[in-house]
Amino acid sequence: MGRLPFIAGNWKMHMTPAESATLAEDIAERVAGFHQVTVALFPTALSVPAVLSATRGTTLAIGIQEIEVVSQGAYTGSNSPTTARSMGCEYFLVGHSERRLRYCETDDRVAQRLRAGLDTGLLPVLCVGESLAERKAGTAEAVVCGQLQRALHAVAPDQMPSVTIAYEPVWAIGTGETATPKQAQDIHACIRAWLTETFGSSIAAATRLQYGGSVNAANAADLLSAPDIDGALVGGASLNPAAFTAIVTAAISA
Ligand code: PGA
């Protein structure tokens, strides 16, 4: 089954709303003619309104980096999934290692956020990945499958077409050290095998799997040509419009 490539830019806590809108407009223009790919941007929550209005009517999808587990209430500082959806966000990130590590995000909370977003009609990009110590200990596959199990156990098979999974080895994020295409493909194959076992082969064959971790214009084509890598979640290089567009182009030609 052909899976539409999916390239997403995770802008983390970078840029003001005005800077974000300018970069989003630039990227929208560069990818305007590309239809055989999904391209999404994840600005900071504070920049979401500016980026949504800068990209209205373009092919770009916009996502929010973090959502709360409920749609409203006494949750100081949090982002409501319902509000994000009503503003025009289509996607959300969940389980990113920076949230897991810096904010003690547990698998349980990841699962709750995932369900809250799905119930609101937002599309999750679920991030999983092992640490360097776990890779050295030979437990990368077990760690990733454990994270999948705990995040997706309560997701119904009919909700799975909304889910994208991003494999992001923690040791490759923001470090300039990328997983080799073989290392990435091995884990992607293992994720697809886990999906087959859990949800059946047609859901496994249709689910888009992204690689994330120091993806750039130079290494994207090799990574994206691996059979189970359907796209990329791009941090640093997504702040550079030429580099990000080169990654989108690589995804289309992979
Ligand atoms: P990076 O970040 O491309 O800068 O390594 C990826 C991510 O955190 O999603």
mmCIF file of C-alpha atoms and ligand atoms in Angstrom:
data_model
loop_
_atom_site.group_PDB
_atom_site.id
_atom_site.type_symbol
_atom_site.label_atom_id
_atom_site.label_comp_id
_atom_site.label_asym_id
_atom_site.label_seq_id
_atom_site.Cartn_x
_atom_site.Cartn_y
_atom_site.Cartn_z
ATOM 1 C CA MET A 1 0.000 0.000 0.000
ATOM 2 C CA GLY A 2 1.359 3.437 -0.887
ATOM 3 C CA ARG A 3 1.732 5.685 2.111
ATOM 4 C CA LEU A 4 1.784 9.427 1.504
ATOM 5 C CA PRO A 5 5.122 10.808 2.757
ATOM 6 C CA PHE A 6 4.827 13.073 5.793
ATOM 7 C CA ILE A 7 7.400 15.736 6.652
ATOM 8 C CA ALA A 8 6.871 17.762 9.809
ATOM 9 C CA GLY A 9 8.829 20.682 11.225
ATOM 10 C CA ASN A 10 9.048 20.839 15.002
ATOM 11 C CA TRP A 11 9.934 24.427 15.782
ATOM 12 C CA LYS A 12 10.179 23.737 19.534
ATOM 13 C CA MET A 13 10.511 26.997 21.533
ATOM 14 C CA HIS A 14 11.983 29.003 18.670
ATOM 15 C CA MET A 15 10.908 32.292 17.105
ATOM 16 C CA THR A 16 8.403 35.035 17.835
ATOM 17 C CA PRO A 17 4.939 34.939 16.248
ATOM 18 C CA ALA A 18 6.078 37.440 13.579
ATOM 19 C CA GLU A 19 9.218 35.418 12.760
ATOM 20 C CA SER A 20 7.185 32.206 12.705
ATOM 21 C CA ALA A 21 4.636 33.704 10.312
ATOM 22 C CA THR A 22 7.406 34.875 7.971
ATOM 23 C CA LEU A 23 9.095 31.457 7.922
ATOM 24 C CA ALA A 24 5.757 29.667 7.462
ATOM 25 C CA GLU A 25 4.904 31.900 4.482
ATOM 26 C CA ASP A 26 8.306 31.229 2.954
ATOM 27 C CA ILE A 27 7.923 27.450 3.348
ATOM 28 C CA ALA A 28 4.328 27.565 2.054
ATOM 29 C CA GLU A 29 5.530 29.252 -1.131
ATOM 30 C CA ARG A 30 8.373 26.785 -1.630
ATOM 31 C CA VAL A 31 6.180 23.685 -1.251
ATOM 32 C CA ALA A 32 3.103 25.132 -2.960
ATOM 33 C CA GLY A 33 3.237 22.812 -5.965
ATOM 34 C CA PHE A 34 3.875 19.641 -3.962
ATOM 35 C CA HIS A 35 0.742 17.551 -3.559
ATOM 36 C CA GLN A 36 2.068 14.030 -3.104
ATOM 37 C CA VAL A 37 3.240 14.735 0.456
ATOM 38 C CA THR A 38 1.871 15.975 3.769
ATOM 39 C CA VAL A 39 3.830 18.909 5.191
ATOM 40 C CA ALA A 40 3.062 20.105 8.704
ATOM 41 C CA LEU A 41 4.583 22.782 10.939
ATOM 42 C CA PHE A 42 4.527 22.781 14.732
ATOM 43 C CA PRO A 43 5.182 26.333 15.967
ATOM 44 C CA THR A 44 5.149 27.298 19.646
ATOM 45 C CA ALA A 45 1.616 27.534 21.006
ATOM 46 C CA LEU A 46 2.019 31.321 21.223
ATOM 47 C CA SER A 47 2.811 31.459 17.501
ATOM 48 C CA VAL A 48 0.035 29.115 16.346
ATOM 49 C CA PRO A 49 -2.496 31.910 15.586
ATOM 50 C CA ALA A 50 0.036 33.911 13.536
ATOM 51 C CA VAL A 51 1.146 30.809 11.617
ATOM 52 C CA LEU A 52 -2.436 29.709 10.994
ATOM 53 C CA SER A 53 -3.325 33.047 9.469
ATOM 54 C CA ALA A 54 -0.069 33.175 7.462
ATOM 55 C CA THR A 55 -0.740 29.751 5.938
ATOM 56 C CA ARG A 56 -4.504 29.857 5.414
ATOM 57 C CA GLY A 57 -5.356 28.560 1.942
ATOM 58 C CA THR A 58 -1.936 26.908 1.484
ATOM 59 C CA THR A 59 -1.089 23.190 1.435
ATOM 60 C CA LEU A 60 0.572 23.360 4.872
ATOM 61 C CA ALA A 61 -1.007 21.708 7.897
ATOM 62 C CA ILE A 62 -0.407 23.229 11.317
ATOM 63 C CA GLY A 63 -0.043 21.383 14.589
ATOM 64 C CA ILE A 64 0.355 22.168 18.268
ATOM 65 C CA GLN A 65 3.323 20.811 20.217
ATOM 66 C CA GLU A 66 1.488 19.976 23.431
ATOM 67 C CA ILE A 67 -2.102 19.460 24.555
ATOM 68 C CA GLU A 68 -3.747 18.850 27.918
ATOM 69 C CA VAL A 69 -5.649 15.638 28.701
ATOM 70 C CA VAL A 70 -8.973 17.444 29.081
ATOM 71 C CA SER A 71 -10.614 20.118 26.971
ATOM 72 C CA GLN A 72 -11.042 22.757 29.686
ATOM 73 C CA GLY A 73 -10.648 23.334 33.379
ATOM 74 C CA ALA A 74 -8.208 24.353 36.088
ATOM 75 C CA TYR A 75 -4.994 23.480 34.221
ATOM 76 C CA THR A 76 -2.837 26.592 34.491
ATOM 77 C CA GLY A 77 -0.488 26.981 31.554
ATOM 78 C CA SER A 78 -1.892 24.142 29.442
ATOM 79 C CA ASN A 79 -3.277 24.064 25.904
ATOM 80 C CA SER A 80 -6.818 22.832 25.344
ATOM 81 C CA PRO A 81 -7.111 20.294 22.516
ATOM 82 C CA THR A 82 -10.596 21.595 21.727
ATOM 83 C CA THR A 83 -9.341 25.157 21.406
ATOM 84 C CA ALA A 84 -6.400 24.043 19.247
ATOM 85 C CA ARG A 85 -8.774 22.155 16.972
ATOM 86 C CA SER A 86 -11.267 25.008 16.761
ATOM 87 C CA MET A 87 -8.479 27.434 15.812
ATOM 88 C CA GLY A 88 -7.534 25.241 12.875
ATOM 89 C CA CYS A 89 -4.749 22.989 14.161
ATOM 90 C CA GLU A 90 -4.844 19.556 12.555
ATOM 91 C CA TYR A 91 -2.019 17.716 14.343
ATOM 92 C CA PHE A 92 -0.405 17.488 17.765
ATOM 93 C CA LEU A 93 2.861 16.083 19.053
ATOM 94 C CA VAL A 94 2.740 13.682 21.961
ATOM 95 C CA GLY A 95 5.445 11.786 23.812
ATOM 96 C CA HIS A 96 8.353 13.869 22.520
ATOM 97 C CA SER A 97 11.482 12.949 24.465
ATOM 98 C CA GLU A 98 12.002 16.570 25.523
ATOM 99 C CA ARG A 99 8.617 16.422 27.270
ATOM 100 C CA ARG A 100 9.355 12.974 28.702
ATOM 101 C CA LEU A 101 12.738 14.075 30.055
ATOM 102 C CA ARG A 102 12.279 17.723 31.017
ATOM 103 C CA TYR A 103 8.688 17.514 32.267
ATOM 104 C CA CYS A 104 8.661 13.956 33.604
ATOM 105 C CA GLU A 105 5.978 13.003 31.089
ATOM 106 C CA THR A 106 4.950 9.417 31.836
ATOM 107 C CA ASP A 107 3.669 6.804 29.399
ATOM 108 C CA ASP A 108 0.357 7.030 31.192
ATOM 109 C CA ARG A 109 0.038 10.766 30.507
ATOM 110 C CA VAL A 110 1.162 10.212 26.919
ATOM 111 C CA ALA A 111 -1.688 7.717 26.507
ATOM 112 C CA GLN A 112 -4.178 10.147 28.069
ATOM 113 C CA ARG A 113 -3.061 13.039 25.836
ATOM 114 C CA LEU A 114 -3.196 10.796 22.801
ATOM 115 C CA ARG A 115 -6.789 9.830 23.529
ATOM 116 C CA ALA A 116 -7.825 13.414 24.402
ATOM 117 C CA GLY A 117 -6.440 14.662 21.077
ATOM 118 C CA LEU A 118 -8.014 11.855 19.068
ATOM 119 C CA ASP A 119 -11.372 12.426 20.745
ATOM 120 C CA THR A 120 -11.154 16.088 19.721
ATOM 121 C CA GLY A 121 -10.403 15.242 16.100
ATOM 122 C CA LEU A 122 -6.719 16.191 16.211
ATOM 123 C CA LEU A 123 -4.207 13.838 14.576
ATOM 124 C CA PRO A 124 -1.379 12.650 16.834
ATOM 125 C CA VAL A 125 2.268 12.313 15.957
ATOM 126 C CA LEU A 126 3.322 9.907 18.697
ATOM 127 C CA CYS A 127 7.059 10.103 19.446
ATOM 128 C CA VAL A 128 8.968 7.096 20.751
ATOM 129 C CA GLY A 129 12.659 6.360 21.044
ATOM 130 C CA GLU A 130 15.405 4.895 23.185
ATOM 131 C CA SER A 131 18.214 6.630 25.078
ATOM 132 C CA LEU A 132 21.877 6.040 24.310
ATOM 133 C CA ALA A 133 22.233 3.827 27.392
ATOM 134 C CA GLU A 134 19.265 1.723 26.251
ATOM 135 C CA ARG A 135 20.733 1.375 22.746
ATOM 136 C CA LYS A 136 24.110 0.355 24.194
ATOM 137 C CA ALA A 137 22.362 -2.186 26.393
ATOM 138 C CA GLY A 138 20.708 -3.714 23.318
ATOM 139 C CA THR A 139 17.203 -2.849 24.478
ATOM 140 C CA ALA A 140 16.208 -0.275 21.826
ATOM 141 C CA GLU A 141 13.508 -2.461 20.246
ATOM 142 C CA ALA A 142 12.046 -3.485 23.591
ATOM 143 C CA VAL A 143 11.978 0.130 24.815
ATOM 144 C CA VAL A 144 10.253 1.381 21.654
ATOM 145 C CA CYS A 145 7.693 -1.439 21.608
ATOM 146 C CA GLY A 146 7.002 -0.883 25.319
ATOM 147 C CA GLN A 147 6.346 2.824 24.669
ATOM 148 C CA LEU A 148 4.011 1.922 21.784
ATOM 149 C CA GLN A 149 2.159 -0.610 23.890
ATOM 150 C CA ARG A 150 1.604 1.795 26.778
ATOM 151 C CA ALA A 151 0.594 4.694 24.511
ATOM 152 C CA LEU A 152 -1.672 2.826 22.108
ATOM 153 C CA HIS A 153 -3.251 0.106 24.242
ATOM 154 C CA ALA A 154 -6.514 2.007 24.565
ATOM 155 C CA VAL A 155 -6.679 3.251 20.983
ATOM 156 C CA ALA A 156 -9.355 1.508 18.928
ATOM 157 C CA PRO A 157 -8.293 0.069 15.559
ATOM 158 C CA ASP A 158 -10.664 2.444 13.767
ATOM 159 C CA GLN A 159 -8.754 5.396 15.278
ATOM 160 C CA MET A 160 -5.383 4.154 14.041
ATOM 161 C CA PRO A 161 -5.632 5.754 10.566
ATOM 162 C CA SER A 162 -5.343 9.101 12.399
ATOM 163 C CA VAL A 163 -2.067 8.155 14.106
ATOM 164 C CA THR A 164 1.474 8.817 12.877
ATOM 165 C CA ILE A 165 4.396 7.341 14.803
ATOM 166 C CA ALA A 166 7.742 9.147 14.932
ATOM 167 C CA TYR A 167 10.769 7.076 15.894
ATOM 168 C CA GLU A 168 13.212 9.518 17.461
ATOM 169 C CA PRO A 169 16.252 7.996 19.165
ATOM 170 C CA VAL A 170 16.970 10.368 22.048
ATOM 171 C CA TRP A 171 20.711 10.303 21.318
ATOM 172 C CA ALA A 172 20.081 11.664 17.794
ATOM 173 C CA ILE A 173 17.854 14.614 18.711
ATOM 174 C CA GLY A 174 19.595 17.951 18.329
ATOM 175 C CA THR A 175 23.002 16.292 18.523
ATOM 176 C CA GLY A 176 23.976 16.208 14.852
ATOM 177 C CA GLU A 177 24.371 12.454 15.272
ATOM 178 C CA THR A 178 21.826 10.730 13.017
ATOM 179 C CA ALA A 179 20.848 7.076 13.160
ATOM 180 C CA THR A 180 22.179 5.302 10.080
ATOM 181 C CA PRO A 181 19.490 4.365 7.555
ATOM 182 C CA LYS A 182 19.967 0.734 8.676
ATOM 183 C CA GLN A 183 19.596 1.524 12.385
ATOM 184 C CA ALA A 184 16.483 3.590 11.646
ATOM 185 C CA GLN A 185 14.990 1.035 9.232
ATOM 186 C CA ASP A 186 15.549 -1.815 11.739
ATOM 187 C CA ILE A 187 13.478 -0.025 14.391
ATOM 188 C CA HIS A 188 10.860 1.079 11.847
ATOM 189 C CA ALA A 189 10.476 -2.544 10.712
ATOM 190 C CA CYS A 190 10.098 -3.552 14.333
ATOM 191 C CA ILE A 191 7.418 -0.853 14.862
ATOM 192 C CA ARG A 192 5.565 -2.113 11.785
ATOM 193 C CA ALA A 193 5.787 -5.703 13.046
ATOM 194 C CA TRP A 194 4.406 -4.562 16.399
ATOM 195 C CA LEU A 195 1.535 -2.785 14.601
ATOM 196 C CA THR A 196 0.796 -5.935 12.591
ATOM 197 C CA GLU A 197 0.674 -8.055 15.727
ATOM 198 C CA THR A 198 -1.484 -5.537 17.602
ATOM 199 C CA PHE A 199 -3.812 -4.093 14.967
ATOM 200 C CA GLY A 200 -3.476 -6.392 11.945
ATOM 201 C CA SER A 201 -1.657 -6.119 8.673
ATOM 202 C CA SER A 202 -3.823 -3.584 6.868
ATOM 203 C CA ILE A 203 -3.528 -0.999 9.677
ATOM 204 C CA ALA A 204 0.206 -1.723 9.958
ATOM 205 C CA ALA A 205 0.657 -1.274 6.217
ATOM 206 C CA ALA A 206 -1.227 2.039 6.219
ATOM 207 C CA THR A 207 0.353 3.695 9.285
ATOM 208 C CA ARG A 208 2.888 6.403 8.512
ATOM 209 C CA LEU A 209 6.188 6.120 10.366
ATOM 210 C CA GLN A 210 8.534 9.086 10.594
ATOM 211 C CA TYR A 211 12.181 9.129 11.581
ATOM 212 C CA GLY A 212 13.395 12.056 13.688
ATOM 213 C CA GLY A 213 16.823 12.991 15.008
ATOM 214 C CA SER A 214 19.206 15.366 13.206
ATOM 215 C CA VAL A 215 17.541 14.932 9.825
ATOM 216 C CA ASN A 216 18.973 17.475 7.378
ATOM 217 C CA ALA A 217 19.145 18.211 3.662
ATOM 218 C CA ALA A 218 22.212 15.988 3.253
ATOM 219 C CA ASN A 219 21.023 12.821 5.002
ATOM 220 C CA ALA A 220 17.271 12.921 4.241
ATOM 221 C CA ALA A 221 17.325 11.048 0.928
ATOM 222 C CA ASP A 222 19.193 8.038 2.381
ATOM 223 C CA LEU A 223 16.938 7.816 5.424
ATOM 224 C CA LEU A 224 13.727 8.305 3.451
ATOM 225 C CA SER A 225 14.607 5.643 0.909
ATOM 226 C CA ALA A 226 14.373 2.944 3.611
ATOM 227 C CA PRO A 227 11.209 0.904 3.008
ATOM 228 C CA ASP A 228 9.523 1.525 6.364
ATOM 229 C CA ILE A 229 10.465 5.214 6.744
ATOM 230 C CA ASP A 230 7.588 7.303 5.415
ATOM 231 C CA GLY A 231 8.685 10.731 6.496
ATOM 232 C CA ALA A 232 10.622 12.795 8.982
ATOM 233 C CA LEU A 233 10.061 14.849 12.099
ATOM 234 C CA VAL A 234 12.586 17.635 11.679
ATOM 235 C CA GLY A 235 13.795 19.962 14.434
ATOM 236 C CA GLY A 236 16.822 22.162 13.695
ATOM 237 C CA ALA A 237 16.705 21.886 9.901
ATOM 238 C CA SER A 238 13.037 22.913 9.814
ATOM 239 C CA LEU A 239 14.096 26.429 10.831
ATOM 240 C CA ASN A 240 15.939 26.773 7.519
ATOM 241 C CA PRO A 241 13.429 27.023 4.650
ATOM 242 C CA ALA A 242 15.837 25.792 1.964
ATOM 243 C CA ALA A 243 16.951 22.795 4.039
ATOM 244 C CA PHE A 244 13.390 21.938 5.034
ATOM 245 C CA THR A 245 12.199 22.144 1.427
ATOM 246 C CA ALA A 246 15.076 19.896 0.354
ATOM 247 C CA ILE A 247 13.870 17.309 2.889
ATOM 248 C CA VAL A 248 10.324 17.552 1.504
ATOM 249 C CA THR A 249 11.692 17.102 -2.012
ATOM 250 C CA ALA A 250 13.699 14.064 -0.870
ATOM 251 C CA ALA A 251 10.525 12.540 0.592
ATOM 252 C CA ILE A 252 8.668 12.944 -2.676
ATOM 253 C CA SER A 253 11.442 11.344 -4.706
ATOM 254 C CA ALA A 254 12.130 8.512 -2.233
HETATM 255 P P1 PGA B 1 16.391 17.615 15.480
HETATM 256 O O1 PGA B 1 15.035 17.480 16.359
HETATM 257 O O2 PGA B 1 16.015 17.437 14.037
HETATM 258 O O3 PGA B 1 16.895 19.006 15.785
HETATM 259 O O4 PGA B 1 17.311 16.549 15.949
HETATM 260 C C1 PGA B 1 14.073 16.502 16.033
HETATM 261 C C2 PGA B 1 12.951 16.541 17.032
HETATM 262 O O5 PGA B 1 13.191 16.842 18.205
HETATM 263 O O6 PGA B 1 11.791 16.274 16.685
#
